[in-house]
Short mmCIF file of C-alpha atoms in Angstrom, two decimals:
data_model
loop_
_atom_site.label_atom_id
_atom_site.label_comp_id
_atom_site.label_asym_id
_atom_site.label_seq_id
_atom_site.Cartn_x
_atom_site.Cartn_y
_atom_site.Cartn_z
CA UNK A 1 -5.77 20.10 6.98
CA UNK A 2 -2.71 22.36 7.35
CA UNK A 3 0.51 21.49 9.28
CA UNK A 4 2.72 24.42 9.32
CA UNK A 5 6.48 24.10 10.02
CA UNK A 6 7.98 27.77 10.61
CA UNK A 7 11.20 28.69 8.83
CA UNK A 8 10.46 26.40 5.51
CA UNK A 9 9.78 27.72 1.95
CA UNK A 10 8.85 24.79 0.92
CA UNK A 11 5.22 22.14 0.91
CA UNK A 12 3.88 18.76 0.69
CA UNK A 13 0.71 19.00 -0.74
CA UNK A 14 -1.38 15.49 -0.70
CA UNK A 15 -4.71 14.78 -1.84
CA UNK A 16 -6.16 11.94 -1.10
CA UNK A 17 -9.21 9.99 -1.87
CA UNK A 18 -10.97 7.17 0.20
CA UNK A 19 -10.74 4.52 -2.91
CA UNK A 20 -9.14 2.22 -4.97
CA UNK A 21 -9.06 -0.89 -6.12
CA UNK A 22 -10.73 -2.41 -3.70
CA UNK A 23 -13.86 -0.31 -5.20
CA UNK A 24 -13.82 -2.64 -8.28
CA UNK A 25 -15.63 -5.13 -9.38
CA UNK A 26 -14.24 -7.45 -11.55
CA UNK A 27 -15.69 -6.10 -14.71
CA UNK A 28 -13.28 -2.95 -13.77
CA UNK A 29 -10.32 -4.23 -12.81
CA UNK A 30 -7.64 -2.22 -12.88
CA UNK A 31 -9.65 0.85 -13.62
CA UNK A 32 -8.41 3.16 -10.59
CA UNK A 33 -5.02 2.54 -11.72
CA UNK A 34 -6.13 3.57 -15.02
CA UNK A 35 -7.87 6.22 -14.49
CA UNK A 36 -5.16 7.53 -12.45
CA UNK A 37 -3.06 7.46 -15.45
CA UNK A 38 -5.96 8.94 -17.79
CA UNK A 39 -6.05 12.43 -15.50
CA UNK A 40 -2.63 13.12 -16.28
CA UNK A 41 -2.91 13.50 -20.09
CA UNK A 42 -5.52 16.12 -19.96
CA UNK A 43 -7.75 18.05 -17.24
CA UNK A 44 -9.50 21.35 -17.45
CA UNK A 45 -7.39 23.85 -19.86
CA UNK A 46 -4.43 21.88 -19.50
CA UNK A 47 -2.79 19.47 -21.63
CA UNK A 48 -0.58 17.20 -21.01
CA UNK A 49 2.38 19.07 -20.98
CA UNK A 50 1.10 21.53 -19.36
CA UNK A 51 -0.33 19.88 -16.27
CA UNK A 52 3.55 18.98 -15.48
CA UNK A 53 5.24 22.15 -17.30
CA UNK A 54 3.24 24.53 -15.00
CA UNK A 55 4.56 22.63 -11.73
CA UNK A 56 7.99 22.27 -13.09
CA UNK A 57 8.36 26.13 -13.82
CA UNK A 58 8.05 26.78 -10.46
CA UNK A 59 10.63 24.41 -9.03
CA UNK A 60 7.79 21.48 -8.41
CA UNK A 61 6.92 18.07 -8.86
CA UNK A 62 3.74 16.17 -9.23
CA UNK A 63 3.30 13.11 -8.56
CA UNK A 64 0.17 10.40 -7.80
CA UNK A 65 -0.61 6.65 -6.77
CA UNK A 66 -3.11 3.87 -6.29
CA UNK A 67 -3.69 1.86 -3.69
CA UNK A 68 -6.35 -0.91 -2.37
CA UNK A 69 -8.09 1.59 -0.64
CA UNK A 70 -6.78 5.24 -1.38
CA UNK A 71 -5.73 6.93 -4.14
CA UNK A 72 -3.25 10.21 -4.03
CA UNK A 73 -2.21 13.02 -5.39
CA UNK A 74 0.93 14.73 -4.43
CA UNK A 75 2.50 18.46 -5.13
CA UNK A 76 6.33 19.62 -3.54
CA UNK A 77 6.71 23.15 -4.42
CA UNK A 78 7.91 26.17 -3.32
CA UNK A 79 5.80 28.25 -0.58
CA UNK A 80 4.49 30.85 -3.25
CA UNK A 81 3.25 27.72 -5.92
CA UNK A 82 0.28 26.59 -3.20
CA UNK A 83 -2.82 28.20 -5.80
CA UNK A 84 -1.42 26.04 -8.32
CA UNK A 85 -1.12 23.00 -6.87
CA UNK A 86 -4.24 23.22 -5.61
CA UNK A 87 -5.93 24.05 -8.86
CA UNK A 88 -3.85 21.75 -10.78
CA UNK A 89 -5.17 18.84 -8.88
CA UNK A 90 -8.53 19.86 -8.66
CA UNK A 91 -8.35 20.08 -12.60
CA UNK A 92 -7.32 16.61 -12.20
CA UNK A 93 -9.95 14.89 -10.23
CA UNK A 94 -12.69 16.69 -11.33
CA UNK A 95 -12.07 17.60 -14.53
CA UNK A 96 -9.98 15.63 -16.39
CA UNK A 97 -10.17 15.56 -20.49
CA UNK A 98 -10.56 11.35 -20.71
CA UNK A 99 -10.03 11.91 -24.73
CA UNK A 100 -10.88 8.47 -26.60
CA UNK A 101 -7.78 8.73 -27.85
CA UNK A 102 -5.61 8.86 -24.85
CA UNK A 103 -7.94 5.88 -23.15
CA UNK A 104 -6.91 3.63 -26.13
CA UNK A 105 -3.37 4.75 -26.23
CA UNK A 106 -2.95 4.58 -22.21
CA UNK A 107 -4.74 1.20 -22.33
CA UNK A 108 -2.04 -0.21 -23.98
CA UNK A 109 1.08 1.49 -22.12
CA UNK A 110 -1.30 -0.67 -18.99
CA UNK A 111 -0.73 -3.33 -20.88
CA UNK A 112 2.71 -3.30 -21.00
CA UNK A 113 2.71 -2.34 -17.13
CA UNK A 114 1.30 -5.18 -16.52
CA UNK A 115 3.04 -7.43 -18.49
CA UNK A 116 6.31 -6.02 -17.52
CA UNK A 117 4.90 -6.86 -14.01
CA UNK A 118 3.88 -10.75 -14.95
CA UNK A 119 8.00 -10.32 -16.08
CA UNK A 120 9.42 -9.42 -12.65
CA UNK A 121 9.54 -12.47 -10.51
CA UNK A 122 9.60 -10.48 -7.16
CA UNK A 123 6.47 -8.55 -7.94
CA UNK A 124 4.01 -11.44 -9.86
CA UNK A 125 4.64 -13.83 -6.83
CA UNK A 126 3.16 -11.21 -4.73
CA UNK A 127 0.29 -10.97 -7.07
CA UNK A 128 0.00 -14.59 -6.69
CA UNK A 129 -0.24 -14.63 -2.84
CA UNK A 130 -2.70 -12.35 -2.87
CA UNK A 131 -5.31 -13.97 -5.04
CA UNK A 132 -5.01 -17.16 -2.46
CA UNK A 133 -5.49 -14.91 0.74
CA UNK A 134 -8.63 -13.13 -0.73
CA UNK A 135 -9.73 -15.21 -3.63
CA UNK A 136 -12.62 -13.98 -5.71
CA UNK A 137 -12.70 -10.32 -3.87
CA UNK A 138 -11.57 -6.98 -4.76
CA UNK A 139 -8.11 -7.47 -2.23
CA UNK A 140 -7.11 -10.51 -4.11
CA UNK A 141 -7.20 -8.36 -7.33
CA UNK A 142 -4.14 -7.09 -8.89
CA UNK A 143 -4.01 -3.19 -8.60
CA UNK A 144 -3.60 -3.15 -12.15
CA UNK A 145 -6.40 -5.94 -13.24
CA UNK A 146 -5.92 -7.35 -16.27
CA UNK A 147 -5.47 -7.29 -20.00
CA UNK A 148 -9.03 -8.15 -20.38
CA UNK A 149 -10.59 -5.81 -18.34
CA UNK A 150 -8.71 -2.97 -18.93
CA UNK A 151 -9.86 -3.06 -22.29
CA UNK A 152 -13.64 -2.60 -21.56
CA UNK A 153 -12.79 1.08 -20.48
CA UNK A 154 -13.94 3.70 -22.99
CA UNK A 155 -14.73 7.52 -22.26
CA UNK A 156 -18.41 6.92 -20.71
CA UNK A 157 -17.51 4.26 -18.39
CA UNK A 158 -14.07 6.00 -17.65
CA UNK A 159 -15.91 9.57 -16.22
CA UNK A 160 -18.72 7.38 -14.46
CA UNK A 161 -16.22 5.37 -12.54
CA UNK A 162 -14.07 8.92 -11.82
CA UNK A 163 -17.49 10.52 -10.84
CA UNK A 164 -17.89 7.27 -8.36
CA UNK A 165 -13.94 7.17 -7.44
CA UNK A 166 -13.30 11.33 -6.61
CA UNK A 167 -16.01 11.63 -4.19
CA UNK A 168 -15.19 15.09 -2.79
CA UNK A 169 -17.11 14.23 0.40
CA UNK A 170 -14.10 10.96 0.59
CA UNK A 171 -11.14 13.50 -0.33
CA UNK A 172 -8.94 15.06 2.33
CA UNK A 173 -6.39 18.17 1.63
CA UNK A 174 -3.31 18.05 3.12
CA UNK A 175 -0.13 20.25 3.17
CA UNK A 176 2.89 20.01 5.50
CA UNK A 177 5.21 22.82 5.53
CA UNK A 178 5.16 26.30 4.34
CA UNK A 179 1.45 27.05 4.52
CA UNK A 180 -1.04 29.09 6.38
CA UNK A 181 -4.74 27.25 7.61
CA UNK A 182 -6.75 30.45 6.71
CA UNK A 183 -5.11 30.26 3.64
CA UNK A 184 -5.52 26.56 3.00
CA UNK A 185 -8.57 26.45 3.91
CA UNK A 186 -9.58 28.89 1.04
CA UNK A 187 -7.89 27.41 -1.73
CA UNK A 188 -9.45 24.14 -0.49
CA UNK A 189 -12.89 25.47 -0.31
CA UNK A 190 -12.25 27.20 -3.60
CA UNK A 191 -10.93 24.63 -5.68
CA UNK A 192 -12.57 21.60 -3.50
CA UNK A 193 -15.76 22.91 -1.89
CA UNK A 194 -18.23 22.79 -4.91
CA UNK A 195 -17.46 19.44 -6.55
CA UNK A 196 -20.36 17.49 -6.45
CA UNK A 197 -20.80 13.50 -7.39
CA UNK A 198 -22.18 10.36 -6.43
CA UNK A 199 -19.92 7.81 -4.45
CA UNK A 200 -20.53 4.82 -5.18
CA UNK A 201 -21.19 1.62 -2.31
CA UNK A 202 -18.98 0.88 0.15
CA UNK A 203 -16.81 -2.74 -0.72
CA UNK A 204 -17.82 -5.73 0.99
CA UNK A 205 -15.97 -6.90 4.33
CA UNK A 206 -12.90 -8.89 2.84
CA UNK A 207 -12.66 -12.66 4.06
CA UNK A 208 -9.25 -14.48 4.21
CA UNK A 209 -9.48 -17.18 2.03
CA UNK A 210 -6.21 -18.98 2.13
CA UNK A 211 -4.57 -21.43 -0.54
CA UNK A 212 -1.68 -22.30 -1.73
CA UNK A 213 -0.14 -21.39 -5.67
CA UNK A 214 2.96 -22.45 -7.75
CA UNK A 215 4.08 -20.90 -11.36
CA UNK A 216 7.26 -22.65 -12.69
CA UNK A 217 9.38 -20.41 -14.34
CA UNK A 218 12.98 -21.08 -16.12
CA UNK A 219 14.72 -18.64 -13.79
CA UNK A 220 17.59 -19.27 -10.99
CA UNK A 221 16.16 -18.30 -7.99
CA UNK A 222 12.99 -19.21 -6.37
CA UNK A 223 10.73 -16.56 -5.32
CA UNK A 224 8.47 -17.33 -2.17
CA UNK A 225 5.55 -15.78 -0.26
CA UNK A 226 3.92 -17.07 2.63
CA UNK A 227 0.87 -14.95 4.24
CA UNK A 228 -1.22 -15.55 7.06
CA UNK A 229 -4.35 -13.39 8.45
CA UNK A 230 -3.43 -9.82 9.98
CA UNK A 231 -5.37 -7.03 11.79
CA UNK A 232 -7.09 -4.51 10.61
CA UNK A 233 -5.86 -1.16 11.11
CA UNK A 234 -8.50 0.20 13.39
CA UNK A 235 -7.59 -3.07 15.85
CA UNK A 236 -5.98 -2.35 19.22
CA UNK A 237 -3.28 -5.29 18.83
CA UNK A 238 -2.44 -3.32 15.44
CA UNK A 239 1.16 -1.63 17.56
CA UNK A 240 1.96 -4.89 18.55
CA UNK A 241 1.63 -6.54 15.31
CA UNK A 242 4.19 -3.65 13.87
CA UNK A 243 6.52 -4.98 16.62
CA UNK A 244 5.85 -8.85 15.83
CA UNK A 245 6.93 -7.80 12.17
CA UNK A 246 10.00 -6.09 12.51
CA UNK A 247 10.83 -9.09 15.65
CA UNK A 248 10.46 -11.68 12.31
CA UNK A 249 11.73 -10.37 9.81
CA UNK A 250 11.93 -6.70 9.80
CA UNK A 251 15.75 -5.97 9.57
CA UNK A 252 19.32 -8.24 9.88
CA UNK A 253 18.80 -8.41 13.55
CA UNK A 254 15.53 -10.11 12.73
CA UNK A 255 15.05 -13.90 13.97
CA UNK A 256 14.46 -14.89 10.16
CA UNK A 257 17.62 -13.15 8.80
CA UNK A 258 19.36 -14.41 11.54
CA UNK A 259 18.29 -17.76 11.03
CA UNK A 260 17.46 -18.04 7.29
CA UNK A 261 20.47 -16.33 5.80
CA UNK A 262 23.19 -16.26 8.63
CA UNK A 263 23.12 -19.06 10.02
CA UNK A 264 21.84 -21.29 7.26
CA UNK A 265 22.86 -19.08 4.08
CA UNK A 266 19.49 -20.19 2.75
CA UNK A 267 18.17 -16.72 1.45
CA UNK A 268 19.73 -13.01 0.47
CA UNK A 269 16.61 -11.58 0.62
CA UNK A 270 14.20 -12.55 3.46
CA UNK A 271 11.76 -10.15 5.09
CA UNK A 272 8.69 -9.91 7.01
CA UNK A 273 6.28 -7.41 6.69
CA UNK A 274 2.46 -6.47 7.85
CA UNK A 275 -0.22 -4.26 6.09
CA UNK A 276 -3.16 -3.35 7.91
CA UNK A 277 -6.84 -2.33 5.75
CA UNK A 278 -9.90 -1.08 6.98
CA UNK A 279 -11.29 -4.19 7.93
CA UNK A 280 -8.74 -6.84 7.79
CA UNK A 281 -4.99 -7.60 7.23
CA UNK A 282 -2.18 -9.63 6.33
CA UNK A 283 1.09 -10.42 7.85
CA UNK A 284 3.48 -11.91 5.20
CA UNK A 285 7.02 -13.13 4.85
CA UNK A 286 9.03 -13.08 1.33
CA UNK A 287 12.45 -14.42 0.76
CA UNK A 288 14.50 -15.50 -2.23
CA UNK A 289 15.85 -19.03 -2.12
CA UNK A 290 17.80 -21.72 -4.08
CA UNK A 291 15.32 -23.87 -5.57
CA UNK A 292 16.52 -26.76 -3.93
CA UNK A 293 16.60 -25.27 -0.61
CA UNK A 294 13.13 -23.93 -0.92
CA UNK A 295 11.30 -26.38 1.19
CA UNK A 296 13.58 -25.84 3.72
CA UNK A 297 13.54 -21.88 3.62
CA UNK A 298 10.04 -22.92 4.13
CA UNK A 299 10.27 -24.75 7.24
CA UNK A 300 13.11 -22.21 8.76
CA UNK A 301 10.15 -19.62 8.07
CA UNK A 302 7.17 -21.40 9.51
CA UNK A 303 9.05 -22.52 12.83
CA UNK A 304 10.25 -19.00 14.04
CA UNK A 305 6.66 -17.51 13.43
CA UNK A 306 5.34 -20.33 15.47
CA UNK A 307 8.04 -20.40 18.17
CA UNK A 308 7.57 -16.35 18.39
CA UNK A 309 3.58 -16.45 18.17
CA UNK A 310 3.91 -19.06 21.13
CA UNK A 311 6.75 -18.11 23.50
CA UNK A 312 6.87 -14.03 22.69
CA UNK A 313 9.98 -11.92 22.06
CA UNK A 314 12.63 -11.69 24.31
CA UNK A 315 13.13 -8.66 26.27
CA UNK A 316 16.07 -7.06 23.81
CA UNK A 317 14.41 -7.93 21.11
CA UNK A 318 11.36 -6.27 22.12
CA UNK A 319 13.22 -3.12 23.13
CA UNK A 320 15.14 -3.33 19.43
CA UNK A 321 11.53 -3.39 17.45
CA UNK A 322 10.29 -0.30 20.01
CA UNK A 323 13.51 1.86 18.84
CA UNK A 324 12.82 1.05 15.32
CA UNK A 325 9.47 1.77 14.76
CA UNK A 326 9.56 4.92 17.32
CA UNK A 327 12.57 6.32 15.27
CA UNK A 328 11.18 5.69 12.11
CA UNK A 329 7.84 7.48 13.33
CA UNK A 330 10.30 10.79 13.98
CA UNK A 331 12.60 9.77 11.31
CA UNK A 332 9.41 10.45 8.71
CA UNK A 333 8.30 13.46 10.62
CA UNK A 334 11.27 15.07 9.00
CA UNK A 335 9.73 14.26 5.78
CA UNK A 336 7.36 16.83 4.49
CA UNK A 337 5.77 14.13 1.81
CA UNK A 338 5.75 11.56 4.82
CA UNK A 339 3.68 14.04 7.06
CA UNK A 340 1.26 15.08 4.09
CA UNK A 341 0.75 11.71 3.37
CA UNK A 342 0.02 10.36 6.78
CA UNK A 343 -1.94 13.17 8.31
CA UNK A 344 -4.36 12.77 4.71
CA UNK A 345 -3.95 8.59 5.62
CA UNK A 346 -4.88 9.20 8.77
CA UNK A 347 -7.68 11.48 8.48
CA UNK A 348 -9.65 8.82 6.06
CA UNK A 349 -8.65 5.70 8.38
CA UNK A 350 -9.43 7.23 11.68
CA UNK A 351 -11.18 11.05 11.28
CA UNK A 352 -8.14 13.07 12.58
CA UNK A 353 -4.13 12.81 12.07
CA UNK A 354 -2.48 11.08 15.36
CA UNK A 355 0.53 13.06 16.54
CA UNK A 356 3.90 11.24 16.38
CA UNK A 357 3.80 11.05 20.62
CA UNK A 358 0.70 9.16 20.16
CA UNK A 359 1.90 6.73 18.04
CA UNK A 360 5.14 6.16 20.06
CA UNK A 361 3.16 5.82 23.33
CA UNK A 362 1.13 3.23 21.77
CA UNK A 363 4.51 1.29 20.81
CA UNK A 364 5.88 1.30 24.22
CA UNK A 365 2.97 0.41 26.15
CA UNK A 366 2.94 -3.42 24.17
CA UNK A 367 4.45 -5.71 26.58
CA UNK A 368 5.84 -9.20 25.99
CA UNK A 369 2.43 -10.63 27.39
CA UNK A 370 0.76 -8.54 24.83
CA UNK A 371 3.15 -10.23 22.51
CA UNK A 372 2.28 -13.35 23.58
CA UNK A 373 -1.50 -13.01 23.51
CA UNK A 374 -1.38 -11.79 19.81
CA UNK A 375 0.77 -14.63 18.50
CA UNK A 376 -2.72 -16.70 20.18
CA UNK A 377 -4.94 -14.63 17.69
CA UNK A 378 -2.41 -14.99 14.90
CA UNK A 379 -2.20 -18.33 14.88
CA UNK A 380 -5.99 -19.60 15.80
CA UNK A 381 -7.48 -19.06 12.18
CA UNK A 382 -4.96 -21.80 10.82
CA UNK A 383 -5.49 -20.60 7.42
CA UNK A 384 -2.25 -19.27 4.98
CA UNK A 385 -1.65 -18.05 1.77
CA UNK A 386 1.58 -19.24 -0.02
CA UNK A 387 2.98 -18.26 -3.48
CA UNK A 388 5.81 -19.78 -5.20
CA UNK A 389 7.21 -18.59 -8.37
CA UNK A 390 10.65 -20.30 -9.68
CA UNK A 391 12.21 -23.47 -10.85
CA UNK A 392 10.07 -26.95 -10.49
CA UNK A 393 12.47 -27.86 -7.34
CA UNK A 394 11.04 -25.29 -5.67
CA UNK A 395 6.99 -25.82 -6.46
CA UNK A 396 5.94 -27.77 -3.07
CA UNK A 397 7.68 -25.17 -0.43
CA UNK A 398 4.07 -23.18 -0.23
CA UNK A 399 2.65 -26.76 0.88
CA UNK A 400 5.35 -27.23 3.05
CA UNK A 401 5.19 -24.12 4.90
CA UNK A 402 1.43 -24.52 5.34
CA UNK A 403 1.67 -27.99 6.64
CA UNK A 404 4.64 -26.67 9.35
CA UNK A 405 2.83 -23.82 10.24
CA UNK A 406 -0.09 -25.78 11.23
CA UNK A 407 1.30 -29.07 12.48
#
């Protein structure tokens, strides 16, 4: 789909695929991620260097990602560089080298990505949380799998999962900026339009699972997450759910910053945060506390989600969470990468991009009954998912947040 700005020279080209790692079964954990890497270090007549030398010549950058449930590709060049980027990444997904000898070698820079990951406190513990909420599924997998798993990947494996994975019929082709639809729409159908492979089946429906997991670890701080069942994107509540977020613990007028680290000086870092899927969702809180103080960070955190599922937001702070998420809706309008990646996001989740006005309509229609009647269906599953990562003293605030929450 094209989005043309008049007046720029520049583009935002994403591609975008409907899968990730939520695609995987546990015998290919991880292999998404991988794969993503693999594409890179060969496709079509390029090498290596020459998949990013071409780009950089003319002024661009490449760059791609995995996700749970999408995986992208992304080009910002100058106006004239569009043919490129387009056949550059269709080089990528559809015919990429996958040497034997870049899978072994890549295998083990994984390796170290994930062990560098199992290394950062802040990043494992949300790992952690994740395989309580959706234990034994695909969403409770790290994006990265494992040692284990990454190494069954070899060449024919590799280019059956990226025949599976690059599904033309799942890709959308997006560009913000400097670019023309007739245009667009014949690079796309050049470089896009013949591919041909078989996608694979469609995951199973994720089920929150819930649980509660501790790692002790000789570091200073304690690192904490607490999750509870979201929405999935595609559910009507979803705008006020954005709202409930940023009202928790989205910025340092939020009730937990206020509460956790002003007025208690219990955390720096203390956030709230939700993330919608197709089909299900999680709202989450992280902070990072003194070990001793853990269990009650824990408590502090349990008690103003419950007080705000039951009672509702005030009136200025429901005004407060409108401006924020309406301005940051315009603020990444002004993004040519943000409006790429959405309007290719948006396309997969829902069939079409929804305009900005949309969006923002949406957010002020919620009402502090609306509020109100979410924090009902947030709190009615009584199920959590806790993750605590940090000195011994800290081990039982997971427990303790699950038994406040649901006292």
């Amino acid at each position: 789909m094209a989005d043309p700005l008049p007046g720029l020279k520049t583009f935002a080209l994403t591609v975008a695929v409907r899968g990730g790692a939520r695609w995987e079964d546990e015998h290919r954990s991880g292999w998404s991620h991988l794969l993503e890497h693999l594409v890179f270090k060969g496709a079509g007549e390029m090498s290596a260097r020459d998949i990013v030398q071409r780009i950089e010549a003319e002024g661009g950058s490449i760059n791609a990602a995995t996700g749970q449930e999408r995986t992208s590709f992304e080009v910002r060049a100058m106006e004239r560089s569009l043919p490129l980027a387009m056949q550059v990444v269709s080089d990528l997904v559809f015919r990429p080298t996958l040497s034997e000898a870049e899978i072994t070698r890549e295998k083990d820079v994984v390796a170290q990505e994930i062990a560098e990951a199992f290394d950062t406190p802040d990043d494992h513990v949300f790992e952690m949380a994740g395989e309580q909420a959706f234990s034994g599924q695909p969403l409770g997998r790290p994006i990265l799998g494992s040692v284990d798993s990454i190494g069954r990947a070899d060449r024919a494996g590799m280019e059956a999962w990226r025949a599976t994975l690059y599904a033309p019929e799942r890709m959308v082709v997006a560009v913000s900026g400097a670019v023309d639809e007739a245009r667009l729409i014949d690079l796309a159908e050049a470089w896009f339009g013949l591919a041909t492979s078989a996608p694979g089946q469609e995951p199973e429906p994720a089920a929150f699972v819930g649980g509660n997991a501790a790692l002790t670890r000789r570091i200073e701080q304690a690192n904490l997450v607490f999750e509870i069942p979201g929405l999935s994107a595609h559910d009507v509540d979803t705008p006020a759910l954005r709202l409930f977020a940023e009202i928790l613990g989205g910025g340092m007028a939020s009730r937990l910053f206020q509460s956790a680290r002003e007025e208690r000086g219990l955390a720096y870092a203390v956030d709230a945060w939700f993330e919608g899927y197709e089909d299900t969702g999680v709202l989450g809180i992280y902070a990072g506390a003194p070990p001793g103080r853990s269990e009650e960070l824990a408590r502090v955190a349990a008690a103003e989600l419950r007080t705000l599922a039951r009672d509702g937001p005030t009136e200025e702070e429901l005004a407060r969470a409108k401006a924020i998420l309406s301005a940051s809706l315009w603020m990444a309008d002004e993004s040519l990468v943000s409006r790429a990646g959405r309007n290719a996001a948006q396309t997969l989740l829902f069939g079409a991009p929804i305009p900005s006005e949309t969006l923002t309509a949406r957010v002020e229609a919620v009402t502090a009954e609306d509020m109100r009647r979410l924090g009902a269906r947030l709190l009615t599953p009584a199920r959590s998912a806790t993750a605590v990562l940090g000195p011994k003293a800290a081990g039982a605030a997971g427990r303790v947040f699950a038994d406040a929450l649901h006292a």
